[in-house]
Coordinates of C-alpha atoms in Angstrom, one line a residue:
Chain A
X1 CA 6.8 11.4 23.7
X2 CA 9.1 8.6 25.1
X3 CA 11.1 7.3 22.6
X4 CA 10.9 3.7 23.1
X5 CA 6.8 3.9 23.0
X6 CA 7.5 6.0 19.8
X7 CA 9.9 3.4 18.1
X8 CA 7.2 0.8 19.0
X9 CA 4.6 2.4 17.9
X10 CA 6.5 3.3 14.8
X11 CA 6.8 -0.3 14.4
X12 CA 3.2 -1.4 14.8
X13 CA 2.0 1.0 12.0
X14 CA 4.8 -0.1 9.6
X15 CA 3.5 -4.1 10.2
X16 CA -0.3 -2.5 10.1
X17 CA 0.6 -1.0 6.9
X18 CA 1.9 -3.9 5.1
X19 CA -0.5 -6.4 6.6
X20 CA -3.4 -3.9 5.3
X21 CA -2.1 -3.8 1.7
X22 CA -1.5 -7.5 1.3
X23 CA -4.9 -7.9 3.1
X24 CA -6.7 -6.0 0.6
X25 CA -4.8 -7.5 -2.6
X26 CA -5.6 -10.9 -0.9
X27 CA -9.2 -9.8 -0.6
X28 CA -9.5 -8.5 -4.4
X29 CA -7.9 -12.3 -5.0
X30 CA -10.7 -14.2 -3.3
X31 CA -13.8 -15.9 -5.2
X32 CA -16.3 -14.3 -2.5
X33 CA -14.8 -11.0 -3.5
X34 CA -18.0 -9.0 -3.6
X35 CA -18.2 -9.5 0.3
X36 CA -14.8 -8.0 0.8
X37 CA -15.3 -4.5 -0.4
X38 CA -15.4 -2.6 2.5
X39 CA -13.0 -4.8 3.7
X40 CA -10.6 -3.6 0.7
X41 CA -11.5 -0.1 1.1
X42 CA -10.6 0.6 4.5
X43 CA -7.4 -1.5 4.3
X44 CA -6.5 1.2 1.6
X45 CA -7.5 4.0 4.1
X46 CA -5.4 2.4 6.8
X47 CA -2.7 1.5 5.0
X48 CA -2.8 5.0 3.9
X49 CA -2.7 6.5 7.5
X50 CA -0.5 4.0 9.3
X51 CA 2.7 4.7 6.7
X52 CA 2.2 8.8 7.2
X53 CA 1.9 8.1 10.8
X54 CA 5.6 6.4 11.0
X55 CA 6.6 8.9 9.0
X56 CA 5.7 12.0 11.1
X57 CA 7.0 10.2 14.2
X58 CA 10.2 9.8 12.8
X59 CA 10.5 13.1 11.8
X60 CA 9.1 14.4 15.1
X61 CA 6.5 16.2 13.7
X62 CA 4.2 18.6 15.8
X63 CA 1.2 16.9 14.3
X64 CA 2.4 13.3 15.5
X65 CA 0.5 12.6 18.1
X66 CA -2.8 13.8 16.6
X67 CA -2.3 11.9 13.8
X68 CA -1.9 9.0 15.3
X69 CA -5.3 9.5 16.9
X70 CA -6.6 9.9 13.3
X71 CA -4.6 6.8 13.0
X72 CA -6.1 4.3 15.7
X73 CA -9.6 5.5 14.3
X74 CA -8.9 3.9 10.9
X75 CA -6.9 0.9 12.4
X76 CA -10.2 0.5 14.8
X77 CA -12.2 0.1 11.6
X78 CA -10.0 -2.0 9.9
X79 CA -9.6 -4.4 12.4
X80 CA -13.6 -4.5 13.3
X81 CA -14.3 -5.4 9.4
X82 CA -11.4 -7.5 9.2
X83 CA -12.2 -9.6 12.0
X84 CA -15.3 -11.0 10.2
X85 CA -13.6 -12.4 8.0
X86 CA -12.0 -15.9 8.1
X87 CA -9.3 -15.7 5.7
X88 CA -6.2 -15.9 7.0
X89 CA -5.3 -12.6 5.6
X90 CA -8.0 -11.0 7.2
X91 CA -7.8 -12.9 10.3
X92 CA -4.0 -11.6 10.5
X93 CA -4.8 -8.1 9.5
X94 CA -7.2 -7.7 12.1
X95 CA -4.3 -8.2 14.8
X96 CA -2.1 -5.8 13.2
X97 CA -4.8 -3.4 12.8
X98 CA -5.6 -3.6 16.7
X99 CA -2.6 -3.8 17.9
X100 CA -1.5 -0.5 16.2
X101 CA -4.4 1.3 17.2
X102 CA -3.7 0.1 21.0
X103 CA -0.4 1.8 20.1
X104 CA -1.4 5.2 18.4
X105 CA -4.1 5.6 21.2
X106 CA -1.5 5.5 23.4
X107 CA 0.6 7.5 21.9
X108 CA -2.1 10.1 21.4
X109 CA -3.0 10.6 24.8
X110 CA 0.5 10.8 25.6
X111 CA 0.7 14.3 23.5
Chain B
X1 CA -20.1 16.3 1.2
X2 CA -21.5 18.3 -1.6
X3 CA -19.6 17.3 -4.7
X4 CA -18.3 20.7 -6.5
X5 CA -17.0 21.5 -3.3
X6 CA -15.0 18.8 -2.9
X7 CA -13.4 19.2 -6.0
X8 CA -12.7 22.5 -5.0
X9 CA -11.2 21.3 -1.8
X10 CA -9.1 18.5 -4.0
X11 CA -7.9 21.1 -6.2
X12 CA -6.3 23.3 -3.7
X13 CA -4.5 20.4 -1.8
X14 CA -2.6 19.2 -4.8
X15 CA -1.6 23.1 -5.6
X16 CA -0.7 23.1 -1.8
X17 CA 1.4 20.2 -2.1
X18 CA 2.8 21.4 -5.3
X19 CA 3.7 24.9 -3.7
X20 CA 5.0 23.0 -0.2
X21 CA 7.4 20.6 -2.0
X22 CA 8.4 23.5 -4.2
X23 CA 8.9 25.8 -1.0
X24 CA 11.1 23.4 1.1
X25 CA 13.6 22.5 -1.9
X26 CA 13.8 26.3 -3.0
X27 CA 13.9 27.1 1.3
X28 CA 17.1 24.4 1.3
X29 CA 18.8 26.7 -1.4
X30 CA 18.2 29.9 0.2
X31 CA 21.6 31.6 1.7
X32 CA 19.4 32.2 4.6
X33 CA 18.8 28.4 5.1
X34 CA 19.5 28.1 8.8
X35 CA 16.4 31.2 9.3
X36 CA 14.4 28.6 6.9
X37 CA 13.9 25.9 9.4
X38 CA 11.1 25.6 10.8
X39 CA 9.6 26.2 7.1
X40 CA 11.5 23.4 5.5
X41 CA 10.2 21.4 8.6
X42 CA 6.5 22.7 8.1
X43 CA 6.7 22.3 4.5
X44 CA 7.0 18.7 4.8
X45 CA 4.1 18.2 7.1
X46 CA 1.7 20.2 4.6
X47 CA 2.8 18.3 1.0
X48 CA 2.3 15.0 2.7
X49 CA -1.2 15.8 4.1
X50 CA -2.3 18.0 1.6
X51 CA -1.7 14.6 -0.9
X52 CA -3.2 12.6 1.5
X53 CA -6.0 14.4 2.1
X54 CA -6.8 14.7 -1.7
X55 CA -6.6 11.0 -2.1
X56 CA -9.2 10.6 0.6
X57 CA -11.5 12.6 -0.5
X58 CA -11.1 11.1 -4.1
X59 CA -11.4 7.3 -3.0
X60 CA -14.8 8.7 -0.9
X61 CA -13.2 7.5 2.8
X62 CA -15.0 7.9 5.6
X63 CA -12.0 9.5 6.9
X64 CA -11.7 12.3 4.8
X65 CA -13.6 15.0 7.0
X66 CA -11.8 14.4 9.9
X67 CA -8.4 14.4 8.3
X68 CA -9.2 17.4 6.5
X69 CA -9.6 19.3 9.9
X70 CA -6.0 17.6 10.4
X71 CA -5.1 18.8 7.2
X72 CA -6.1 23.0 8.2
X73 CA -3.9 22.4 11.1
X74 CA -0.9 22.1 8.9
X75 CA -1.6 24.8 6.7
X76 CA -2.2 27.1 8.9
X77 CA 1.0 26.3 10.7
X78 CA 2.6 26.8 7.6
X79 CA 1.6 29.7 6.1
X80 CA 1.3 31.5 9.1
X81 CA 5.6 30.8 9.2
X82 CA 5.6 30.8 5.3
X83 CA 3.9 34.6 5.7
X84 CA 7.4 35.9 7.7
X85 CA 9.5 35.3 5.3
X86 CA 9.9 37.5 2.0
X87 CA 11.2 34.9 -0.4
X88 CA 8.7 34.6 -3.5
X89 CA 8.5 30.8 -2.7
X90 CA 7.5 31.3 0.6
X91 CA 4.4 34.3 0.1
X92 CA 3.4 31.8 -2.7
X93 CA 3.4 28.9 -0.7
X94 CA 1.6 30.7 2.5
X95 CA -1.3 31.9 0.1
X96 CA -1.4 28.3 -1.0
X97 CA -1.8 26.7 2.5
X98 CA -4.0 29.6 3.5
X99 CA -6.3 28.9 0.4
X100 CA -6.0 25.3 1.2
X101 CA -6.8 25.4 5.1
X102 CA -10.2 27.2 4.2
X103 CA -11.1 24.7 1.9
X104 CA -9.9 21.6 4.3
X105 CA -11.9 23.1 7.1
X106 CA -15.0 24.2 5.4
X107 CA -14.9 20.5 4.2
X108 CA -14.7 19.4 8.0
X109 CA -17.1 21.2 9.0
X110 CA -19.3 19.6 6.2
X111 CA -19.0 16.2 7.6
Chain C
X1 CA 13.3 20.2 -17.4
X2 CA 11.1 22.8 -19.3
X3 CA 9.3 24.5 -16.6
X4 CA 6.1 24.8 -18.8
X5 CA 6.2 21.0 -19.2
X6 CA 7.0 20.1 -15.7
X7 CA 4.1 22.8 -14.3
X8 CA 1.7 19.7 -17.1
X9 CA 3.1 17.0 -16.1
X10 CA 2.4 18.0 -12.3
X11 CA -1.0 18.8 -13.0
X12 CA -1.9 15.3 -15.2
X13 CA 0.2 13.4 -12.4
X14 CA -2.4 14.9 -9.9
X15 CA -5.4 14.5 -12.1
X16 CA -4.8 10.9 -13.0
X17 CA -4.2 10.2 -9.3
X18 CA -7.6 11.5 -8.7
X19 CA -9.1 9.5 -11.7
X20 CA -7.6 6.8 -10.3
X21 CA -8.2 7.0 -6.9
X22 CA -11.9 7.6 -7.7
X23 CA -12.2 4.5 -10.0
X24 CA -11.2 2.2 -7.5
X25 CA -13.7 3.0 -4.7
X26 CA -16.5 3.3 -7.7
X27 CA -15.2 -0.3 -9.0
X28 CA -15.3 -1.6 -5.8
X29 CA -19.3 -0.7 -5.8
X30 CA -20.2 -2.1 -9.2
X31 CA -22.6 -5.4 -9.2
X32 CA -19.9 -6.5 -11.4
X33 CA -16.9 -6.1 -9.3
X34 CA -14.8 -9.5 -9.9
X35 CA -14.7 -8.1 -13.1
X36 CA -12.9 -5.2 -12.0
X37 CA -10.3 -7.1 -9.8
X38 CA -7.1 -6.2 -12.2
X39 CA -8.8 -2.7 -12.5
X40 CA -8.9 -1.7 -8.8
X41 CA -5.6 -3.4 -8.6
X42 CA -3.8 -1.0 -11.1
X43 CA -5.8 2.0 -9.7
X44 CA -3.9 1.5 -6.3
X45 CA -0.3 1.3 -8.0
X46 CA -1.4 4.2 -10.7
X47 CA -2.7 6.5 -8.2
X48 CA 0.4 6.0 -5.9
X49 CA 3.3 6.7 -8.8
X50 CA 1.2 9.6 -9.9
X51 CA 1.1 11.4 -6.4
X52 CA 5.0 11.0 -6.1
X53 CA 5.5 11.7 -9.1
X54 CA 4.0 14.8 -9.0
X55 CA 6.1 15.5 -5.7
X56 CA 9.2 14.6 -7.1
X57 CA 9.2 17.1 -10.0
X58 CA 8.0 19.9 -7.8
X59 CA 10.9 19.6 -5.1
X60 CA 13.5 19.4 -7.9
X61 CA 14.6 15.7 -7.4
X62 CA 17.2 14.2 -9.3
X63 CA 15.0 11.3 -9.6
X64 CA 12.3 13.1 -11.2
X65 CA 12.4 11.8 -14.7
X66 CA 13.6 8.2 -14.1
X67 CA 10.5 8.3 -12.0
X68 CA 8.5 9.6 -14.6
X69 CA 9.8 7.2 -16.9
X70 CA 8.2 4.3 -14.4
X71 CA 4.8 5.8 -13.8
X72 CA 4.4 6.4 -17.8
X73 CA 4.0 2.4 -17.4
X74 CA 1.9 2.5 -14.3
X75 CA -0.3 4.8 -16.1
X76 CA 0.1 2.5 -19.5
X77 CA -0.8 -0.9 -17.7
X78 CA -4.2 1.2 -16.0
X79 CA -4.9 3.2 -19.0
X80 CA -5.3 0.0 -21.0
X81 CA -7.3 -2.2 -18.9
X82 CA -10.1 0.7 -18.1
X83 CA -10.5 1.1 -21.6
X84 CA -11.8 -2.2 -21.6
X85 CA -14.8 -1.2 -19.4
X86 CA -17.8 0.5 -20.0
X87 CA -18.3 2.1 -16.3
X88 CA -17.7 6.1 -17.0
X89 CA -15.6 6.5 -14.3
X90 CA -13.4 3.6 -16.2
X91 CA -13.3 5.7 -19.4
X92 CA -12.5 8.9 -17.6
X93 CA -9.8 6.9 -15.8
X94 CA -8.4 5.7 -19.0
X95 CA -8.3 9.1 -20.4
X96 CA -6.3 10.5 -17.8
X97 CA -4.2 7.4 -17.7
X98 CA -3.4 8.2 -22.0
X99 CA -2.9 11.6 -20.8
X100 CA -0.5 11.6 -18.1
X101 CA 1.7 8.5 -19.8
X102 CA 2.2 10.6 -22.4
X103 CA 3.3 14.0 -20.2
X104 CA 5.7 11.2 -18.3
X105 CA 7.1 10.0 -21.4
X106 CA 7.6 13.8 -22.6
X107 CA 9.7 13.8 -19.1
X108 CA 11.7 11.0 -19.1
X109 CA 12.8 11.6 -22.4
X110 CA 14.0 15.4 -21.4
X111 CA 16.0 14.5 -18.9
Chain D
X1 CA 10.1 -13.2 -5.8
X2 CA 10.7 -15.7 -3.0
X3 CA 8.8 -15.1 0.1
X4 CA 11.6 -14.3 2.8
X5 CA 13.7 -11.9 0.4
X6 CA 10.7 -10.0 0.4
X7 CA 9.5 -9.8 3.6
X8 CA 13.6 -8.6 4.3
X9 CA 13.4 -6.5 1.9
X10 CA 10.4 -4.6 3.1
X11 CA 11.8 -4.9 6.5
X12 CA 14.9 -2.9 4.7
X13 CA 12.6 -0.2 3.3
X14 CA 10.8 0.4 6.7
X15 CA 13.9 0.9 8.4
X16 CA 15.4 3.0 5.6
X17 CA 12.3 5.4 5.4
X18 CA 12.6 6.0 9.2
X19 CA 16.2 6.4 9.0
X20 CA 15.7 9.1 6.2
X21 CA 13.0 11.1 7.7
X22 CA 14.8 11.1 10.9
X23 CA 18.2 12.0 9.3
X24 CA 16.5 15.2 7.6
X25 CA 14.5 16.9 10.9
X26 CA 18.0 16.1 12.9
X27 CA 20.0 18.0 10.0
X28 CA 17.9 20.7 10.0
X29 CA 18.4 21.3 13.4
X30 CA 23.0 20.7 12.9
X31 CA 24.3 24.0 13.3
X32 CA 25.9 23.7 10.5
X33 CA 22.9 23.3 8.1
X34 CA 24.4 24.9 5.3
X35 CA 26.7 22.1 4.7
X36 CA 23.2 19.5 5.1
X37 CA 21.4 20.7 2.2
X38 CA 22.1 17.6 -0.2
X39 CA 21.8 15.2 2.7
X40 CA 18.1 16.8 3.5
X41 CA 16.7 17.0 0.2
X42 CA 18.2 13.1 -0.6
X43 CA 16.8 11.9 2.9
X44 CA 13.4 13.1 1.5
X45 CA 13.2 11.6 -1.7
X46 CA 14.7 7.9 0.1
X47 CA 12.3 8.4 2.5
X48 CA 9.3 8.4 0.4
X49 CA 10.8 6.2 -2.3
X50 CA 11.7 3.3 0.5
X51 CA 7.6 3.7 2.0
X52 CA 6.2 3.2 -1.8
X53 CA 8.4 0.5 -2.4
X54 CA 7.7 -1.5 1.0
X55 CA 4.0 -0.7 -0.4
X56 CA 4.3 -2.3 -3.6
X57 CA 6.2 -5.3 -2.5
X58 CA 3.1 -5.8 -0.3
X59 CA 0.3 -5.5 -2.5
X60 CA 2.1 -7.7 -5.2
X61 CA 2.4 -5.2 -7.6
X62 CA 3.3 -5.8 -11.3
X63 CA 5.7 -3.2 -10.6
X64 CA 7.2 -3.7 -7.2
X65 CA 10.8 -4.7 -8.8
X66 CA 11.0 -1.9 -11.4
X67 CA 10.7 0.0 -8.6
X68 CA 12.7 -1.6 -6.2
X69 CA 15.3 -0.5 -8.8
X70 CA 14.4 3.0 -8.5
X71 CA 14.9 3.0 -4.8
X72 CA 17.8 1.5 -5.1
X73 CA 19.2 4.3 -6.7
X74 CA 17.4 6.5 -4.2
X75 CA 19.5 4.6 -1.6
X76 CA 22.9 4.4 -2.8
X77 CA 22.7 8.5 -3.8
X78 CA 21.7 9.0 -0.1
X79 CA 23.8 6.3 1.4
X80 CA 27.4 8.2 -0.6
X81 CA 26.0 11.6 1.2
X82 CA 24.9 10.9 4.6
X83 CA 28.6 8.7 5.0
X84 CA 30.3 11.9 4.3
X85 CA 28.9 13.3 7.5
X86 CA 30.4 12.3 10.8
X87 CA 26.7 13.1 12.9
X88 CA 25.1 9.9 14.6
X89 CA 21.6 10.4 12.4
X90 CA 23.7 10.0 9.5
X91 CA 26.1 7.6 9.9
X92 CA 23.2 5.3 11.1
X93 CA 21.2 6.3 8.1
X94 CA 24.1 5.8 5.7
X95 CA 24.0 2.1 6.8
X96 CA 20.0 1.9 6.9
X97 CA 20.3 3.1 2.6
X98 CA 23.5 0.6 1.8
X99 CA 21.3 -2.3 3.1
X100 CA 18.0 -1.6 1.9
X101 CA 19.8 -0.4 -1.7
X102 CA 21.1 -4.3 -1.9
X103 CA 18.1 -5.5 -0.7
X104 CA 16.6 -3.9 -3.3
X105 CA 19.2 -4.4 -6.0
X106 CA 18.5 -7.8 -5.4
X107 CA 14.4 -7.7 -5.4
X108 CA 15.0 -6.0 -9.1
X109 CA 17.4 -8.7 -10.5
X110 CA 14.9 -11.3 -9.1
X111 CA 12.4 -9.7 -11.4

């Protein structure tokens, strides 16, 4: 892996991670809350997946780039159910969410 | 995924964690510790999947097959490295991760 | 640390976590799930502390016990509020909330 | 808590895990490893202490300041080691745990 892709996609799951668990404390917040369940569970997944992710790149971990592909799968879901949403915490979410997976796919590949 | 066997599967990733976290401190105290290495480095990749992996399964993700065939990966990497080394800590921890990468993958395959 | 006591604190930090972990996705389900808000909400800190709690004891951190001392009251806050629901996986959350507080209070207090 | 400390706070957890789990696979592979041990096994327990906290502080937890104190502690124990040794990963992670552990000494008194 190159490290400057690694650093910035180290960076993209760290922001995925915290947009995904404000997004789903936001969501359990919200009066239309029985709509945002899935919504609230895969934000836990992907929060979930993003922080290990950083981790293993940091520690250059043989498993890092397959991970990450694990990774962009839950970021890709996130950011699908995420995007139907119009709070502003989902609306946000969802760009985190597809940014990182741009960035795990990449680094993936790159394996 | 029938249910008893994800329990089964759950129960040996937290006793793989458990014997992982256990291995790498005890590996760091070993007089040996510059042949321990690669198990220190292993030993952290296996806790922090094996944990994750449990959770997953626990919370019902989506994701949990597919990162339990993630999961095997480590454990096999580990114990087979765990296996070559003679410290009790180590044959423990390689019959944990060998336990726990036939439940992980049987679980994949379940998907 | 009393290595009897640590090997039951490990396991009811891992059990809760699962209890926990389980009650959230199974609140998130229920018809009446903006009841459950605070419920799901503690589930996602209790199931966290518990994990690394666990972790902690079994690699011999010097934290261990302060960190016990801090999920006792994670596991207090969830233990008390899915008592207050009648869902079974609330009850058997709350039991294994009551449980594990009281192995982490055992902990912090050996220290 | 006021916003912006937060949000630099997590920022000082992100950059403090990475620094810590970077720190310990760089150590492991120092020649002299022996004299790394503490420095490994503190790195880990920053490392995951600094990702939970940056977690909490996200989701709005009840407990995010408790815990902030915890890491803290986590930080400034790591921080005293790591500036003892003169490699690059160490010295750079010495200063990522002195300025998360004020950031986070300062999230707890806010409390």
């Amino acid at each position: 892996m190159n490290r400057n892709d690694m650093q910035s996609c180290i960076q993209a799951c760290n922001a995925c991670a915290i947009a995904c668990e404000h997004c789903a404390s936001a969501c359990l917040q919200e009066s239309n809350v029985e709509a945002m369940r899935r919504c609230i569970q895969l934000d836990r997944d992907c929060a979930d997946l993003c922080r290990m992710a950083a981790a293993l790149m940091a520690r250059g971990s043989d498993l890092a780039a397959d991970f990450c592909g694990l990774c962009a799968k839950a970021c890709r879901a996130c950011a699908e159910e995420c995007a139907q949403h119009q709070h502003d915490h989902c609306q946000q979410c969802a760009q985190a969410c597809h940014r990182c997976a741009e960035e795990c796919e990449s680094m993936a590949r790159a394996a």
